PDB file of C-alpha atoms in Angstrom:
ATOM      1  CA  MET A   1       0.000   0.000   0.000  1.00  0.00           C
ATOM      2  CA  ARG A   2       2.798   2.381   0.741  1.00  0.00           C
ATOM      3  CA  THR A   3       4.252   1.756  -2.686  1.00  0.00           C
ATOM      4  CA  LYS A   4       0.937   2.635  -4.261  1.00  0.00           C
ATOM      5  CA  GLN A   5       0.792   5.887  -2.312  1.00  0.00           C
ATOM      6  CA  LYS A   6       4.421   6.745  -3.275  1.00  0.00           C
ATOM      7  CA  ARG A   7       3.592   6.212  -6.933  1.00  0.00           C
ATOM      8  CA  LYS A   8       0.526   8.386  -6.655  1.00  0.00           C
ATOM      9  CA  THR A   9       2.538  11.138  -4.912  1.00  0.00           C
ATOM     10  CA  ILE A  10       5.321  10.994  -7.535  1.00  0.00           C
ATOM     11  CA  PHE A  11       2.710  11.093 -10.314  1.00  0.00           C
ATOM     12  CA  LEU A  12       0.981  14.129  -8.787  1.00  0.00           C
ATOM     13  CA  LEU A  13       4.333  15.883  -8.234  1.00  0.00           C
ATOM     14  CA  GLY A  14       5.249  15.224 -11.886  1.00  0.00           C
ATOM     15  CA  ILE A  15       1.956  16.702 -13.109  1.00  0.00           C
ATOM     16  CA  PHE A  16       2.381  19.686 -10.782  1.00  0.00           C
ATOM     17  CA  LEU A  17       5.932  20.225 -12.035  1.00  0.00           C
ATOM     18  CA  LEU A  18       4.778  20.100 -15.684  1.00  0.00           C
ATOM     19  CA  LEU A  19       2.016  22.609 -14.914  1.00  0.00           C
ATOM     20  CA  VAL A  20       4.477  24.980 -13.228  1.00  0.00           C
ATOM     21  CA  ILE A  21       6.920  24.742 -16.181  1.00  0.00           C
ATOM     22  CA  GLY A  22       4.114  25.251 -18.734  1.00  0.00           C
ATOM     23  CA  ILE A  23       2.681  28.267 -16.917  1.00  0.00           C
ATOM     24  CA  SER A  24       6.153  29.755 -16.424  1.00  0.00           C
ATOM     25  CA  TYR A  25       6.926  29.333 -20.155  1.00  0.00           C
ATOM     26  CA  ALA A  26       3.647  30.994 -21.114  1.00  0.00           C
ATOM     27  CA  ALA A  27       4.308  33.884 -18.747  1.00  0.00           C
ATOM     28  CA  TRP A  28       7.771  34.529 -20.181  1.00  0.00           C
ATOM     29  CA  ARG A  29       6.809  34.160 -23.805  1.00  0.00           C
ATOM     30  CA  PHE A  30       6.142  37.529 -25.385  1.00  0.00           C
ATOM     31  CA  PHE A  31       4.601  38.401 -28.735  1.00  0.00           C
ATOM     32  CA  THR A  32       4.724  41.728 -30.506  1.00  0.00           C
ATOM     33  CA  TYR A  33       3.397  42.648 -33.907  1.00  0.00           C
ATOM     34  CA  GLN A  34       4.459  45.321 -36.332  1.00  0.00           C
ATOM     35  CA  GLU A  35       1.833  48.008 -36.636  1.00  0.00           C
ATOM     36  CA  GLU A  36       3.220  49.995 -39.584  1.00  0.00           C
ATOM     37  CA  ASN A  37       3.999  48.882 -43.124  1.00  0.00           C
ATOM     38  CA  ASN A  38       7.563  48.250 -44.214  1.00  0.00           C
ATOM     39  CA  ARG A  39       8.701  50.959 -46.558  1.00  0.00           C
ATOM     40  CA  VAL A  40      11.464  50.451 -49.112  1.00  0.00           C
ATOM     41  CA  THR A  41      12.605  53.270 -51.333  1.00  0.00           C
ATOM     42  CA  SER A  42      15.046  52.943 -54.159  1.00  0.00           C
ATOM     43  CA  SER A  43      16.967  55.419 -56.142  1.00  0.00           C
ATOM     44  CA  CYS A  44      16.896  55.597 -59.906  1.00  0.00           C
ATOM     45  CA  LEU A  45      18.079  52.535 -61.838  1.00  0.00           C
ATOM     46  CA  SER A  46      17.869  53.395 -65.486  1.00  0.00           C
ATOM     47  CA  ILE A  47      20.077  53.275 -68.540  1.00  0.00           C
ATOM     48  CA  SER A  48      19.344  54.004 -72.149  1.00  0.00           C
ATOM     49  CA  LEU A  49      20.570  52.048 -75.142  1.00  0.00           C
ATOM     50  CA  THR A  50      20.735  54.062 -78.336  1.00  0.00           C
ATOM     51  CA  ASP A  51      21.299  52.526 -81.756  1.00  0.00           C
ATOM     52  CA  VAL A  52      23.765  54.709 -83.564  1.00  0.00           C
ATOM     53  CA  THR A  53      23.734  52.493 -86.667  1.00  0.00           C
ATOM     54  CA  ASP A  54      21.374  49.873 -88.017  1.00  0.00           C
ATOM     55  CA  GLY A  55      21.811  46.330 -86.762  1.00  0.00           C
ATOM     56  CA  ILE A  56      24.212  43.871 -88.314  1.00  0.00           C
ATOM     57  CA  ARG A  57      22.746  42.156 -91.339  1.00  0.00           C
ATOM     58  CA  LEU A  58      24.595  39.183 -92.765  1.00  0.00           C
ATOM     59  CA  GLU A  59      22.797  37.900 -95.833  1.00  0.00           C
ATOM     60  CA  ASN A  60      24.223  35.099 -97.944  1.00  0.00           C
ATOM     61  CA  ALA A  61      27.033  34.992 -95.400  1.00  0.00           C
ATOM     62  CA  TYR A  62      30.009  32.744 -95.782  1.00  0.00           C
ATOM     63  CA  PRO A  63      33.040  32.082 -93.558  1.00  0.00           C
ATOM     64  CA  ILE A  64      35.647  34.865 -93.608  1.00  0.00           C
ATOM     65  CA  SER A  65      38.976  35.498 -91.899  1.00  0.00           C
ATOM     66  CA  ASP A  66      39.278  37.597 -88.747  1.00  0.00           C
ATOM     67  CA  ALA A  67      41.034  40.335 -90.749  1.00  0.00           C
ATOM     68  CA  GLU A  68      38.073  40.503 -93.143  1.00  0.00           C
ATOM     69  CA  GLY A  69      35.661  40.415 -90.209  1.00  0.00           C
ATOM     70  CA  MET A  70      37.342  43.449 -88.654  1.00  0.00           C
ATOM     71  CA  GLU A  71      36.751  45.322 -91.925  1.00  0.00           C
ATOM     72  CA  THR A  72      32.961  44.781 -91.823  1.00  0.00           C
ATOM     73  CA  SER A  73      30.593  47.579 -90.831  1.00  0.00           C
ATOM     74  CA  PRO A  74      29.996  47.503 -87.081  1.00  0.00           C
ATOM     75  CA  TYR A  75      26.751  47.816 -85.174  1.00  0.00           C
ATOM     76  CA  THR A  76      27.346  50.921 -83.059  1.00  0.00           C
ATOM     77  CA  PHE A  77      25.364  51.599 -79.894  1.00  0.00           C
ATOM     78  CA  THR A  78      25.632  53.897 -76.897  1.00  0.00           C
ATOM     79  CA  ILE A  79      24.804  53.106 -73.266  1.00  0.00           C
ATOM     80  CA  THR A  80      23.938  56.108 -71.068  1.00  0.00           C
ATOM     81  CA  ASN A  81      23.481  56.149 -67.287  1.00  0.00           C
ATOM     82  CA  THR A  82      20.416  58.386 -66.934  1.00  0.00           C
ATOM     83  CA  CYS A  83      20.381  58.275 -63.119  1.00  0.00           C
ATOM     84  CA  ASN A  84      22.253  59.898 -60.266  1.00  0.00           C
ATOM     85  CA  THR A  85      23.675  56.590 -59.008  1.00  0.00           C
ATOM     86  CA  PHE A  86      26.701  54.568 -60.025  1.00  0.00           C
ATOM     87  CA  LEU A  87      25.797  51.515 -62.172  1.00  0.00           C
ATOM     88  CA  SER A  88      27.561  48.346 -63.244  1.00  0.00           C
ATOM     89  CA  TYR A  89      26.434  46.786 -66.503  1.00  0.00           C
ATOM     90  CA  GLU A  90      26.894  43.796 -68.801  1.00  0.00           C
ATOM     91  CA  VAL A  91      26.630  43.913 -72.591  1.00  0.00           C
ATOM     92  CA  ILE A  92      25.101  40.600 -73.622  1.00  0.00           C
ATOM     93  CA  LEU A  93      24.501  39.148 -77.064  1.00  0.00           C
ATOM     94  CA  GLY A  94      21.170  37.361 -76.751  1.00  0.00           C
ATOM     95  CA  VAL A  95      20.745  34.609 -79.330  1.00  0.00           C
ATOM     96  CA  ALA A  96      17.137  34.330 -80.531  1.00  0.00           C
ATOM     97  CA  GLU A  97      15.208  31.076 -80.115  1.00  0.00           C
ATOM     98  CA  GLU A  98      14.748  30.895 -83.911  1.00  0.00           C
ATOM     99  CA  THR A  99      18.489  30.584 -84.501  1.00  0.00           C
ATOM    100  CA  THR A 100      19.455  27.365 -86.257  1.00  0.00           C
ATOM    101  CA  MET A 101      23.187  27.991 -86.638  1.00  0.00           C
ATOM    102  CA  ASN A 102      25.572  26.809 -83.951  1.00  0.00           C
ATOM    103  CA  SER A 103      26.838  29.831 -81.990  1.00  0.00           C
ATOM    104  CA  SER A 104      30.378  28.486 -82.062  1.00  0.00           C
ATOM    105  CA  TYR A 105      30.389  29.244 -85.811  1.00  0.00           C
ATOM    106  CA  MET A 106      30.042  32.980 -85.166  1.00  0.00           C
ATOM    107  CA  ALA A 107      33.009  35.241 -84.345  1.00  0.00           C
ATOM    108  CA  ALA A 108      32.432  38.482 -82.475  1.00  0.00           C
ATOM    109  CA  VAL A 109      34.439  41.424 -81.252  1.00  0.00           C
ATOM    110  CA  LEU A 110      33.317  44.453 -79.269  1.00  0.00           C
ATOM    111  CA  ASP A 111      35.514  47.413 -80.210  1.00  0.00           C
ATOM    112  CA  TYR A 112      39.075  46.120 -80.322  1.00  0.00           C
ATOM    113  CA  ASN A 113      38.941  43.406 -77.677  1.00  0.00           C
ATOM    114  CA  ALA A 114      40.181  39.935 -78.526  1.00  0.00           C
ATOM    115  CA  ILE A 115      38.337  38.226 -81.372  1.00  0.00           C
ATOM    116  CA  LYS A 116      36.529  35.113 -80.133  1.00  0.00           C
ATOM    117  CA  THR A 117      33.888  32.727 -81.301  1.00  0.00           C
ATOM    118  CA  LEU A 118      30.740  33.099 -79.223  1.00  0.00           C
ATOM    119  CA  ASP A 119      31.274  29.815 -77.356  1.00  0.00           C
ATOM    120  CA  GLN A 120      34.468  31.338 -75.878  1.00  0.00           C
ATOM    121  CA  TYR A 121      32.563  34.108 -74.098  1.00  0.00           C
ATOM    122  CA  GLU A 122      31.061  33.749 -70.625  1.00  0.00           C
ATOM    123  CA  THR A 123      27.474  32.525 -70.923  1.00  0.00           C
ATOM    124  CA  LYS A 124      24.360  33.840 -69.226  1.00  0.00           C
ATOM    125  CA  THR A 125      20.897  32.276 -69.034  1.00  0.00           C
ATOM    126  CA  MET A 126      18.232  34.717 -70.132  1.00  0.00           C
ATOM    127  CA  ASP A 127      14.469  34.362 -70.454  1.00  0.00           C
ATOM    128  CA  GLY A 128      13.291  34.585 -74.058  1.00  0.00           C
ATOM    129  CA  TYR A 129      16.677  33.739 -75.553  1.00  0.00           C
ATOM    130  CA  LYS A 130      18.262  30.475 -76.623  1.00  0.00           C
ATOM    131  CA  GLU A 131      21.651  31.575 -75.285  1.00  0.00           C
ATOM    132  CA  GLY A 132      23.322  34.663 -73.885  1.00  0.00           C
ATOM    133  CA  TYR A 133      26.987  35.651 -74.199  1.00  0.00           C
ATOM    134  CA  ILE A 134      28.546  38.381 -72.039  1.00  0.00           C
ATOM    135  CA  LEU A 135      30.618  40.505 -74.423  1.00  0.00           C
ATOM    136  CA  GLN A 136      31.624  43.226 -71.969  1.00  0.00           C
ATOM    137  CA  LYS A 137      31.297  44.255 -68.330  1.00  0.00           C
ATOM    138  CA  GLY A 138      31.649  47.847 -67.236  1.00  0.00           C
ATOM    139  CA  SER A 139      30.428  50.628 -65.008  1.00  0.00           C
ATOM    140  CA  LEU A 140      29.125  54.136 -65.473  1.00  0.00           C
ATOM    141  CA  SER A 141      29.014  57.153 -63.194  1.00  0.00           C
ATOM    142  CA  PRO A 142      25.862  59.273 -63.159  1.00  0.00           C
ATOM    143  CA  GLY A 143      25.291  60.897 -66.558  1.00  0.00           C
ATOM    144  CA  ASP A 144      28.178  59.068 -68.240  1.00  0.00           C
ATOM    145  CA  GLU A 145      27.891  57.194 -71.505  1.00  0.00           C
ATOM    146  CA  VAL A 146      29.957  54.720 -73.471  1.00  0.00           C
ATOM    147  CA  THR A 147      29.784  53.813 -77.159  1.00  0.00           C
ATOM    148  CA  TYR A 148      30.602  50.343 -78.471  1.00  0.00           C
ATOM    149  CA  ASN A 149      31.137  48.894 -81.942  1.00  0.00           C
ATOM    150  CA  LEU A 150      30.121  45.260 -82.411  1.00  0.00           C
ATOM    151  CA  ARG A 151      31.341  43.224 -85.355  1.00  0.00           C
ATOM    152  CA  LEU A 152      29.892  39.773 -85.982  1.00  0.00           C
ATOM    153  CA  TRP A 153      30.806  37.330 -88.756  1.00  0.00           C
ATOM    154  CA  MET A 154      30.926  33.651 -89.608  1.00  0.00           C
ATOM    155  CA  ASP A 155      34.270  32.230 -88.460  1.00  0.00           C
ATOM    156  CA  GLU A 156      36.669  31.061 -91.179  1.00  0.00           C
ATOM    157  CA  SER A 157      36.881  27.539 -89.686  1.00  0.00           C
ATOM    158  CA  VAL A 158      33.224  26.828 -90.539  1.00  0.00           C
ATOM    159  CA  THR A 159      32.603  24.634 -93.537  1.00  0.00           C
ATOM    160  CA  SER A 160      29.891  25.405 -96.058  1.00  0.00           C
ATOM    161  CA  LEU A 161      28.190  22.153 -95.178  1.00  0.00           C
ATOM    162  CA  ASP A 162      27.931  23.185 -91.490  1.00  0.00           C
ATOM    163  CA  SER A 163      26.344  26.533 -92.284  1.00  0.00           C
ATOM    164  CA  MET A 164      24.183  25.734 -95.296  1.00  0.00           C
ATOM    165  CA  ASN A 165      20.540  26.850 -94.892  1.00  0.00           C
ATOM    166  CA  LYS A 166      21.144  28.032 -91.311  1.00  0.00           C
ATOM    167  CA  SER A 167      20.271  31.347 -89.722  1.00  0.00           C
ATOM    168  CA  PHE A 168      21.656  33.306 -86.803  1.00  0.00           C
ATOM    169  CA  GLN A 169      19.549  35.967 -85.059  1.00  0.00           C
ATOM    170  CA  SER A 170      20.614  37.975 -82.043  1.00  0.00           C
ATOM    171  CA  GLN A 171      20.076  41.186 -80.089  1.00  0.00           C
ATOM    172  CA  ILE A 172      22.177  43.324 -77.814  1.00  0.00           C
ATOM    173  CA  VAL A 173      20.864  43.263 -74.241  1.00  0.00           C
ATOM    174  CA  VAL A 174      22.269  45.520 -71.522  1.00  0.00           C
ATOM    175  CA  GLU A 175      21.675  44.517 -67.894  1.00  0.00           C
ATOM    176  CA  ALA A 176      22.475  47.086 -65.216  1.00  0.00           C
ATOM    177  CA  THR A 177      22.699  46.869 -61.437  1.00  0.00           C
ATOM    178  CA  LEU A 178      23.333  49.441 -58.735  1.00  0.00           C
ATOM    179  CA  SER A 179      26.926  49.416 -57.655  1.00  0.00           C
ATOM    180  CA  GLU A 180      28.599  50.656 -54.498  1.00  0.00           C
ATOM    181  CA  TYR A 181      31.881  51.299 -56.250  1.00  0.00           C
ATOM    182  CA  ASN A 182      32.416  54.932 -57.094  1.00  0.00           C
ATOM    183  CA  PRO A 183      35.679  55.813 -58.842  1.00  0.00           C
ATOM    184  CA  VAL A 184      35.338  59.494 -57.838  1.00  0.00           C
ATOM    185  CA  ASP A 185      35.852  58.537 -54.181  1.00  0.00           C
ATOM    186  CA  GLN A 186      39.219  56.949 -54.871  1.00  0.00           C
TER     187      GLN A 186
END
């Protein structure tokens, strides 16, 4: 009988202890709720891309040497930072979904950088494009602008059989982001 009473006492003490811990936890737990909306403001993030010349049009194209490619008429465009903040940007050649020619068959050069086939450039996944190739990275201070000349041609290593009845369509895309770097401060 004494054992039964000890068990009952231990059981009641255990329940009492759990109640005390539960009530203590509830008393120390504190909730607060935000009463005002979060407000985020951003400064201007805008650039303009101006076509200085018509786009590149290669009709009845055939493979040519790099020297001949550098003699072709460039597609000239200007990027302008229209905001009062410092921006970093990427000039990307977006290859259209309709393109049937292998991008590695196309050589490209922006101004007088190294001549490369497109597959040698850093790639970027972009919605609405089959492929994206980063041709240049740069930055612009507020109000600054930069003008680029893009030349695009079929690389001389391509055989006629590889390129027969194929098409290559692309667009220049400029992506900009706010940047903390400001060369004026240095």
